[in-house]
mmCIF file of N, CA and C in Angstrom:
data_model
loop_
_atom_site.group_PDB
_atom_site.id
_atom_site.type_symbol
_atom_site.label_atom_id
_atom_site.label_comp_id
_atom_site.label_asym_id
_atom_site.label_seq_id
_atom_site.Cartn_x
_atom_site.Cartn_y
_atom_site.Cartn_z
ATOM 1 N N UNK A 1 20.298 15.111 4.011
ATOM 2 C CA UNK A 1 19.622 14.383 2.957
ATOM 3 C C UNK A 1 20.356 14.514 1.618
ATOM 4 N N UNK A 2 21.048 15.712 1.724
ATOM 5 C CA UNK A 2 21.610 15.922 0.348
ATOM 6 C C UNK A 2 22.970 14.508 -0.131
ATOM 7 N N UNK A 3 23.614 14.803 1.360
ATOM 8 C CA UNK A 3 24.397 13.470 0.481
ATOM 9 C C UNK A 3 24.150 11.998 0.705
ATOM 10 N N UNK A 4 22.874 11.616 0.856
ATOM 11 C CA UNK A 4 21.909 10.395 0.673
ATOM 12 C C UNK A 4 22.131 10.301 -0.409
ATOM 13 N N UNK A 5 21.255 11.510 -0.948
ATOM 14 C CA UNK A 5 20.954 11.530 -2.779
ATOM 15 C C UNK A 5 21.650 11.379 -3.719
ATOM 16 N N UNK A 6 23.348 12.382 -2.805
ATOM 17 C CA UNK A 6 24.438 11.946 -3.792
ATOM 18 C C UNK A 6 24.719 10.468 -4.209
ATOM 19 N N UNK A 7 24.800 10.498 -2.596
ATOM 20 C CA UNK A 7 25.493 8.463 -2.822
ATOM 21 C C UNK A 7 24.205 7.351 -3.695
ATOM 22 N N UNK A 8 23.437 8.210 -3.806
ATOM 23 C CA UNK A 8 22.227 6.913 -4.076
ATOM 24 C C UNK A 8 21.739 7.557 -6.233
ATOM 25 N N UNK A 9 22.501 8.940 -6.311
ATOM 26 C CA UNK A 9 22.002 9.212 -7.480
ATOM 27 C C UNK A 9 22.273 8.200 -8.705
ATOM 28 N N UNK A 10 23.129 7.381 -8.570
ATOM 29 C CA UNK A 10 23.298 6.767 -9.576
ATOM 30 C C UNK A 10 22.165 5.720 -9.752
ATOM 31 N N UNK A 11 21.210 5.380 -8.527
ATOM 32 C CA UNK A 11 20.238 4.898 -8.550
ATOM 33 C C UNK A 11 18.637 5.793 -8.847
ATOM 34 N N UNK A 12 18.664 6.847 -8.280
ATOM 35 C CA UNK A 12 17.631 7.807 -8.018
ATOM 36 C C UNK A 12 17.149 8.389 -9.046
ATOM 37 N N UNK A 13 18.324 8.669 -10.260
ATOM 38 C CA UNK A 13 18.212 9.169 -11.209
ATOM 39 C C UNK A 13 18.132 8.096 -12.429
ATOM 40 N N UNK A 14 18.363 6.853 -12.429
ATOM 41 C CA UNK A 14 18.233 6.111 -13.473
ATOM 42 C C UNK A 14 16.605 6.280 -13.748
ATOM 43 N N UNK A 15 16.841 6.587 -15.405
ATOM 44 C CA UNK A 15 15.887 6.836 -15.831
ATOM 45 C C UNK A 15 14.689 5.939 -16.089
ATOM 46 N N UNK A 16 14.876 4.606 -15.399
ATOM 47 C CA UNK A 16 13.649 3.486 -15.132
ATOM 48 C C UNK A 16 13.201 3.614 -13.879
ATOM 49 N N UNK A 17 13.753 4.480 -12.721
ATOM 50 C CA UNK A 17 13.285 4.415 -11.594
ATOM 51 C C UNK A 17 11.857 4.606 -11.229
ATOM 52 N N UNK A 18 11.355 5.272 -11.990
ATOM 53 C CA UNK A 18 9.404 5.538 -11.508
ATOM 54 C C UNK A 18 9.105 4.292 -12.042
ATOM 55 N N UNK A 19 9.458 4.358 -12.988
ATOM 56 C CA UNK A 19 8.699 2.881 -13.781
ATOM 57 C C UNK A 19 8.438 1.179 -12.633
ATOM 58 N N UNK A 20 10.071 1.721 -12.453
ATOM 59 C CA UNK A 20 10.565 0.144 -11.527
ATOM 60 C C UNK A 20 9.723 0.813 -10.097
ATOM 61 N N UNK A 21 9.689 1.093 -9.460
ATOM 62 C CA UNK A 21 9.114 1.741 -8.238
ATOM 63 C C UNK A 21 7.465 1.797 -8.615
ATOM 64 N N UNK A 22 6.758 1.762 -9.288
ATOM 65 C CA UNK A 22 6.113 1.696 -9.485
ATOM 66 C C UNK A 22 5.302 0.215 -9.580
ATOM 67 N N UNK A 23 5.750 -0.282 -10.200
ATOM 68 C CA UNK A 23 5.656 -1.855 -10.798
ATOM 69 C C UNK A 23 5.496 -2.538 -9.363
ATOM 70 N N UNK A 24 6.841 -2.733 -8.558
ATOM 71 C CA UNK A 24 7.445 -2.885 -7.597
ATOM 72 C C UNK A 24 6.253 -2.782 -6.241
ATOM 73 N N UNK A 25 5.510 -1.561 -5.831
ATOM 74 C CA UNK A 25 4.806 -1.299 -5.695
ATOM 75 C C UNK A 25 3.553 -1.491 -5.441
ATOM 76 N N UNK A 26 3.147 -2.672 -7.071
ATOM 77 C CA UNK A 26 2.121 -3.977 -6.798
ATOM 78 C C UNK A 26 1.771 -4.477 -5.768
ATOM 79 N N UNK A 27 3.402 -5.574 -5.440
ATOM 80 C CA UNK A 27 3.171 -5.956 -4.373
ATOM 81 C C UNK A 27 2.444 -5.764 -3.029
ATOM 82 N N UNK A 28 2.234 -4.334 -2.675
ATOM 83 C CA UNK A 28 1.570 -4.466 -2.009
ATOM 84 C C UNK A 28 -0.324 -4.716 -2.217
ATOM 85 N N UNK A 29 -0.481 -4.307 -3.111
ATOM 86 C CA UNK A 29 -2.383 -4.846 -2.802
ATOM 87 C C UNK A 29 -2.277 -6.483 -3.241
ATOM 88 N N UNK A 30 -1.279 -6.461 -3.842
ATOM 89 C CA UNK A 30 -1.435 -8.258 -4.215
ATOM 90 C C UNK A 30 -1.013 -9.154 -2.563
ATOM 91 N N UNK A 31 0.087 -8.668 -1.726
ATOM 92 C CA UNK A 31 0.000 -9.233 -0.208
ATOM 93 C C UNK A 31 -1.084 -8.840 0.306
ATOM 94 N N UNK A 32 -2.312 -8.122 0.199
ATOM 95 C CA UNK A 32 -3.439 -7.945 1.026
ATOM 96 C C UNK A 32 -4.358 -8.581 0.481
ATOM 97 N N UNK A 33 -4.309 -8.950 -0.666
ATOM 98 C CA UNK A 33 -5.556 -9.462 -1.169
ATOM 99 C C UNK A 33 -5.636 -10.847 -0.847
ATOM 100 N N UNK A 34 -4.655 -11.599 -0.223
ATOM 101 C CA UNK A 34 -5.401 -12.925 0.504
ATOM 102 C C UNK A 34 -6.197 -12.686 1.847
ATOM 103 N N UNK A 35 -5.933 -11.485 2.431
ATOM 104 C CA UNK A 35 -6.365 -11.293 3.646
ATOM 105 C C UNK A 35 -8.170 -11.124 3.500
ATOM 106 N N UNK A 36 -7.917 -9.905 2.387
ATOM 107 C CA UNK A 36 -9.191 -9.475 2.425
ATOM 108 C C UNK A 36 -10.199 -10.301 1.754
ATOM 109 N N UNK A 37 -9.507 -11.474 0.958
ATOM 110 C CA UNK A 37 -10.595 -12.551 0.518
ATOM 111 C C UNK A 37 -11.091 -13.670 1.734
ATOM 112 N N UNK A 38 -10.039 -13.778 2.696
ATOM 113 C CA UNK A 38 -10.088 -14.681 3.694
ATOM 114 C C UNK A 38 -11.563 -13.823 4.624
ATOM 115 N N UNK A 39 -11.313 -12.529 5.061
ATOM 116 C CA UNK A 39 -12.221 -11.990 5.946
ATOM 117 C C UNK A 39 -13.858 -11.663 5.343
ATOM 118 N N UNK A 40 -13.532 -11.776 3.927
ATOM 119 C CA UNK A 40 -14.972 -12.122 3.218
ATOM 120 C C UNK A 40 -15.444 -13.396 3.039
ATOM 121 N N UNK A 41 -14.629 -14.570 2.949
ATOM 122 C CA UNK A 41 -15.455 -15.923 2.851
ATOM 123 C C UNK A 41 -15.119 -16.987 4.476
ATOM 124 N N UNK A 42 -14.781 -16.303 4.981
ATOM 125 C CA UNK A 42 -14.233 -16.981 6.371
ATOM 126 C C UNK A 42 -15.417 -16.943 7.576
ATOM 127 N N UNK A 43 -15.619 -18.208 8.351
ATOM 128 C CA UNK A 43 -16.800 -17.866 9.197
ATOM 129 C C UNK A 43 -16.551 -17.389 10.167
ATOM 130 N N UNK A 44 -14.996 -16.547 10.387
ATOM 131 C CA UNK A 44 -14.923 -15.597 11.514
ATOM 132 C C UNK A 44 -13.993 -14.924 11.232
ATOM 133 N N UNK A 45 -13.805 -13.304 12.155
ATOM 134 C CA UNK A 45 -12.488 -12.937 11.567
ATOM 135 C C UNK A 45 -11.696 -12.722 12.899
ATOM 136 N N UNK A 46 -11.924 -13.441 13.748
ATOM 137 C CA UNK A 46 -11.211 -13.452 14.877
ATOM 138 C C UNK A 46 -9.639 -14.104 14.716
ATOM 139 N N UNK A 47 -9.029 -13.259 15.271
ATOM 140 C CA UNK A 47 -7.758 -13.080 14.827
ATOM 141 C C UNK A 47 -6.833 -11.768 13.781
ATOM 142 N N UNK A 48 -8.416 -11.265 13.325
ATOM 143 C CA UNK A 48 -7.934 -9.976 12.408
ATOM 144 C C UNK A 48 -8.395 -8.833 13.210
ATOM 145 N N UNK A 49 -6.335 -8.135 12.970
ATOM 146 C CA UNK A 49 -6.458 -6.371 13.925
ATOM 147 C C UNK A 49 -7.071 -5.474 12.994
ATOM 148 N N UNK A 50 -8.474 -5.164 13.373
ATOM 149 C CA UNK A 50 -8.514 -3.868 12.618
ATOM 150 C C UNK A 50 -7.707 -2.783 12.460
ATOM 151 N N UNK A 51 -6.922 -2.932 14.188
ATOM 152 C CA UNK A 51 -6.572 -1.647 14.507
ATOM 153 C C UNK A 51 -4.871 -1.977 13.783
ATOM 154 N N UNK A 52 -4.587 -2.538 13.007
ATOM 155 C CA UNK A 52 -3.342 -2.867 12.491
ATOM 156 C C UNK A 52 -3.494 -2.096 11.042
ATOM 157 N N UNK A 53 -5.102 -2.681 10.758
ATOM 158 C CA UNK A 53 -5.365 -2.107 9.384
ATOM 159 C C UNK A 53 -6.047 -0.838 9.419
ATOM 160 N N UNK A 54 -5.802 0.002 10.438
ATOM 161 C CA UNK A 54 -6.307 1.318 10.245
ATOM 162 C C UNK A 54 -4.286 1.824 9.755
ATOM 163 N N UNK A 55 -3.553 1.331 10.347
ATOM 164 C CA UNK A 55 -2.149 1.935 10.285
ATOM 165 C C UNK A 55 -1.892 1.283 9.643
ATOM 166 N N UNK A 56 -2.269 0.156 8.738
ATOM 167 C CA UNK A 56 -1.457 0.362 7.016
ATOM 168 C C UNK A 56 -2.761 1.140 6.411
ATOM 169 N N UNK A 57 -3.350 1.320 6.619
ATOM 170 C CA UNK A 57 -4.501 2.228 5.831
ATOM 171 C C UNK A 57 -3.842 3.535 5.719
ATOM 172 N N UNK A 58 -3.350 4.684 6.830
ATOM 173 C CA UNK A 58 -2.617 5.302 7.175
ATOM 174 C C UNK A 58 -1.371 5.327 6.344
ATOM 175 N N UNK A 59 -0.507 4.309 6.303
ATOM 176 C CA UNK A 59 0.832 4.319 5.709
ATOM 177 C C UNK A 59 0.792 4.530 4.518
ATOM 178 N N UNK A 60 -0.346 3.910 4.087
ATOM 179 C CA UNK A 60 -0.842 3.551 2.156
ATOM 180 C C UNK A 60 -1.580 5.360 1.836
ATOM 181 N N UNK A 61 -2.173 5.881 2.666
ATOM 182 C CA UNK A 61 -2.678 7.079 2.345
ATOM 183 C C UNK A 61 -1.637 7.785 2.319
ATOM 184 N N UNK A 62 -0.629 8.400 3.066
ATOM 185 C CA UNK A 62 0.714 9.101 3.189
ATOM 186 C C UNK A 62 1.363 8.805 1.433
ATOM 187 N N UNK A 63 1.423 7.591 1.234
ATOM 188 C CA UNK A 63 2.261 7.015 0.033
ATOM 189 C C UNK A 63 1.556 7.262 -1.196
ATOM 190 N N UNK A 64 0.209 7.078 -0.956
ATOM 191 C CA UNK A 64 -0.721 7.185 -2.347
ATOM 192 C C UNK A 64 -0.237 8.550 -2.673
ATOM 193 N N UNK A 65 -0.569 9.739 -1.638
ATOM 194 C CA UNK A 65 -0.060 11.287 -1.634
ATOM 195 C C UNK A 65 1.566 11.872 -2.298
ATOM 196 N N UNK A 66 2.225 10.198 -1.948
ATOM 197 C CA UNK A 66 3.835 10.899 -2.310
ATOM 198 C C UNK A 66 3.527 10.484 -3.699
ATOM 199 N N UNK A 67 2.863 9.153 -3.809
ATOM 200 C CA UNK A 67 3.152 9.014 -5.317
ATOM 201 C C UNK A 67 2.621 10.088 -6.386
ATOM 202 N N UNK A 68 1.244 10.966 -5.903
ATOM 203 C CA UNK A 68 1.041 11.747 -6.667
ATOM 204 C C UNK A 68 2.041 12.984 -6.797
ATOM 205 N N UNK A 69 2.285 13.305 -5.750
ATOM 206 C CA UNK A 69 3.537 14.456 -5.303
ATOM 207 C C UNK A 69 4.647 14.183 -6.547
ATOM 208 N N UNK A 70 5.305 12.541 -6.415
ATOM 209 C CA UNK A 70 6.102 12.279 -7.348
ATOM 210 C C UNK A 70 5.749 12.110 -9.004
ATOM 211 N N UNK A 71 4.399 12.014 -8.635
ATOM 212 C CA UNK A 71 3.828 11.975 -10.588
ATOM 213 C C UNK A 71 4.024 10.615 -10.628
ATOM 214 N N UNK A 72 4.057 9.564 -10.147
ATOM 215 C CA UNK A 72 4.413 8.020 -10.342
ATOM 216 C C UNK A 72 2.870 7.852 -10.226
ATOM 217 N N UNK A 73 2.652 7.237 -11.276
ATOM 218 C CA UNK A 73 1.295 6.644 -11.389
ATOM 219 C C UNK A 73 1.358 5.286 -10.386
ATOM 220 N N UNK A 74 2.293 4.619 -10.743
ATOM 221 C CA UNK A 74 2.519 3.119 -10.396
ATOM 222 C C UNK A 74 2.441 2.963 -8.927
ATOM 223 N N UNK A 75 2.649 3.856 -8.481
ATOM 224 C CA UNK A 75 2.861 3.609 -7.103
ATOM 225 C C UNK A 75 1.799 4.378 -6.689
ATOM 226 N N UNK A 76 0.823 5.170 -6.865
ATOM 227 C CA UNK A 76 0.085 6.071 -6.334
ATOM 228 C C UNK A 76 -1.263 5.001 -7.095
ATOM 229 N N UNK A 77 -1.353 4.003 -7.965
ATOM 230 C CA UNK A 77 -2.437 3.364 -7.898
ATOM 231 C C UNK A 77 -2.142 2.399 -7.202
ATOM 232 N N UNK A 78 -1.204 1.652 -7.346
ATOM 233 C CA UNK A 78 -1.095 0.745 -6.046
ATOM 234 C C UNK A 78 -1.044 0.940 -4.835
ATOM 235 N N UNK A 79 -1.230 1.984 -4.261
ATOM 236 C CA UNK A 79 -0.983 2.508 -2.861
ATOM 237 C C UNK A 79 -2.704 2.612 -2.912
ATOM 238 N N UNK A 80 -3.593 3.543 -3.732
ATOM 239 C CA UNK A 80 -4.889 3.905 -3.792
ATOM 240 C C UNK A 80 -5.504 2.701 -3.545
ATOM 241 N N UNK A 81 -5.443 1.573 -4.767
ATOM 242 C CA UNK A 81 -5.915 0.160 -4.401
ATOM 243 C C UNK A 81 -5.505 -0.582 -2.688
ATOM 244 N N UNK A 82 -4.208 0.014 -2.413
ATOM 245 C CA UNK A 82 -4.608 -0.907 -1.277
ATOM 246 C C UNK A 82 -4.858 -0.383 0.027
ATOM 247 N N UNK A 83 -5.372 1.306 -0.439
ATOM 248 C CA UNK A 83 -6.083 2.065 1.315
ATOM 249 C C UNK A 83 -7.666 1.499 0.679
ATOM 250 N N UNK A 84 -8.157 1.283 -0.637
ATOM 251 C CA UNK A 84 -9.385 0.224 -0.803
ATOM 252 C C UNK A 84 -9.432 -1.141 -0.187
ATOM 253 N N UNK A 85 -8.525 -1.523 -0.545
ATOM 254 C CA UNK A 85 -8.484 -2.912 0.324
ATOM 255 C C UNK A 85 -8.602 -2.641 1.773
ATOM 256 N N UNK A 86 -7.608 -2.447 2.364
ATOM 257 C CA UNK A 86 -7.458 -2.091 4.146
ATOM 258 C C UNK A 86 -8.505 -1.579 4.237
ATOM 259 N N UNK A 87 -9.671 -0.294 3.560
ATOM 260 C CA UNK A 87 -10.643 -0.217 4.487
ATOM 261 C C UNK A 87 -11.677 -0.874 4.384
ATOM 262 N N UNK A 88 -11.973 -2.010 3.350
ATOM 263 C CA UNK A 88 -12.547 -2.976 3.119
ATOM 264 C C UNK A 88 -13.101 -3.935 4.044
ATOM 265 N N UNK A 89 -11.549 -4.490 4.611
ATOM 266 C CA UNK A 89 -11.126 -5.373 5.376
ATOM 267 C C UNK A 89 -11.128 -4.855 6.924
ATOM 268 N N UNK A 90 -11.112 -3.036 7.455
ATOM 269 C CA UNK A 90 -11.026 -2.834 7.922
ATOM 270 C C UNK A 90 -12.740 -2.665 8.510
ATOM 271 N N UNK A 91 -13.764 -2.067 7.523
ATOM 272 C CA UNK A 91 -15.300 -2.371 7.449
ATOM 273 C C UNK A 91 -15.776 -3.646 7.902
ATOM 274 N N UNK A 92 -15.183 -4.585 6.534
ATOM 275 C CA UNK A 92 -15.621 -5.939 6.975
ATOM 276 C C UNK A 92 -15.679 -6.427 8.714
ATOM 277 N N UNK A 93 -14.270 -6.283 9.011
ATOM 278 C CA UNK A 93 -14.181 -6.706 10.558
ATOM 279 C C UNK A 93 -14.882 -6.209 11.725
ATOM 280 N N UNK A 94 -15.001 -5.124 11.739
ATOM 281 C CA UNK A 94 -15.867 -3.953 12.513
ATOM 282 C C UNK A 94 -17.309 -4.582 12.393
ATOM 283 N N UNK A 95 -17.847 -4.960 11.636
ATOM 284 C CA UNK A 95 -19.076 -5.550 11.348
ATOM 285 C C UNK A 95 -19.700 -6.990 11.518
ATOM 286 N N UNK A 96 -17.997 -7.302 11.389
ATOM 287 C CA UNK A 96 -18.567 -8.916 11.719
ATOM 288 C C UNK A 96 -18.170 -9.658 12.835
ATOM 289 N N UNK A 97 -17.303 -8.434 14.211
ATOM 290 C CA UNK A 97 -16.941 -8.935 15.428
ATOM 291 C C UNK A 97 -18.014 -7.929 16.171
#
C-alpha cells in the first residue's frame, strides 16, 4: 500500500482533496433519490431488489464510518444521507410487496 500512496501522493495530499471527495460524494444520494421517489409514488415496486438495497445500505454504512475515521464531513454526510435513503426504500419495498 505504501507505494500506492507514493505514486498517488501528489494527488492524496493535495490540499483540496477532502473538500473535492467530499463534494464528489453527493452524487451518490442524488443517484438514489429518483429511485426512492419512484417507490413512494409508484403503484408498484415490482422490479425493486430490496436485497440489492440492503448491500448498498451496507457499502454506504462501511463509508459513512471511513468518512468519519477520515474527518471528511462531505463524504460521511453523504454516505449517512444515503444508508437513509436505501433503508427507506429498502422499508418501503418490504411493505409494499
Amino acid at each position: 500500500m505504501n507505494w500506492i500512496f507514493a505514486k498517488l501522493a501528489f494527488v492524496l495530499e493535495w490540499k483540496y482533496f477532502n473538500t473535492t471527495t467530499g463534494i464528489i460524494s453527493l452524487i451518490n444520494p442524488l443517484a438514489i433519490a429518483p429511485q426512492l421517489y419512484q417507490v413512494i409514488v409508484a403503484d408498484s415496486v415490482a422490479g425493486v431488489s430490496w436485497l440489492m438495497y440492503v448491500i448498498f445500505f451496507l457499502i454506504q454504512l462501511v463509508f459513512t464510518l471511513v468518512g468519519i475515521k477520515a474527518k471528511n464531513f462531505g463524504m460521511m454526510l453523504a454516505m449517512l444521507v444515503s444508508v437513509l435513503e436505501s433503508l427507506a426504500i429498502i422499508v418501503i419495498v418490504l411493505i409494499r410487496t
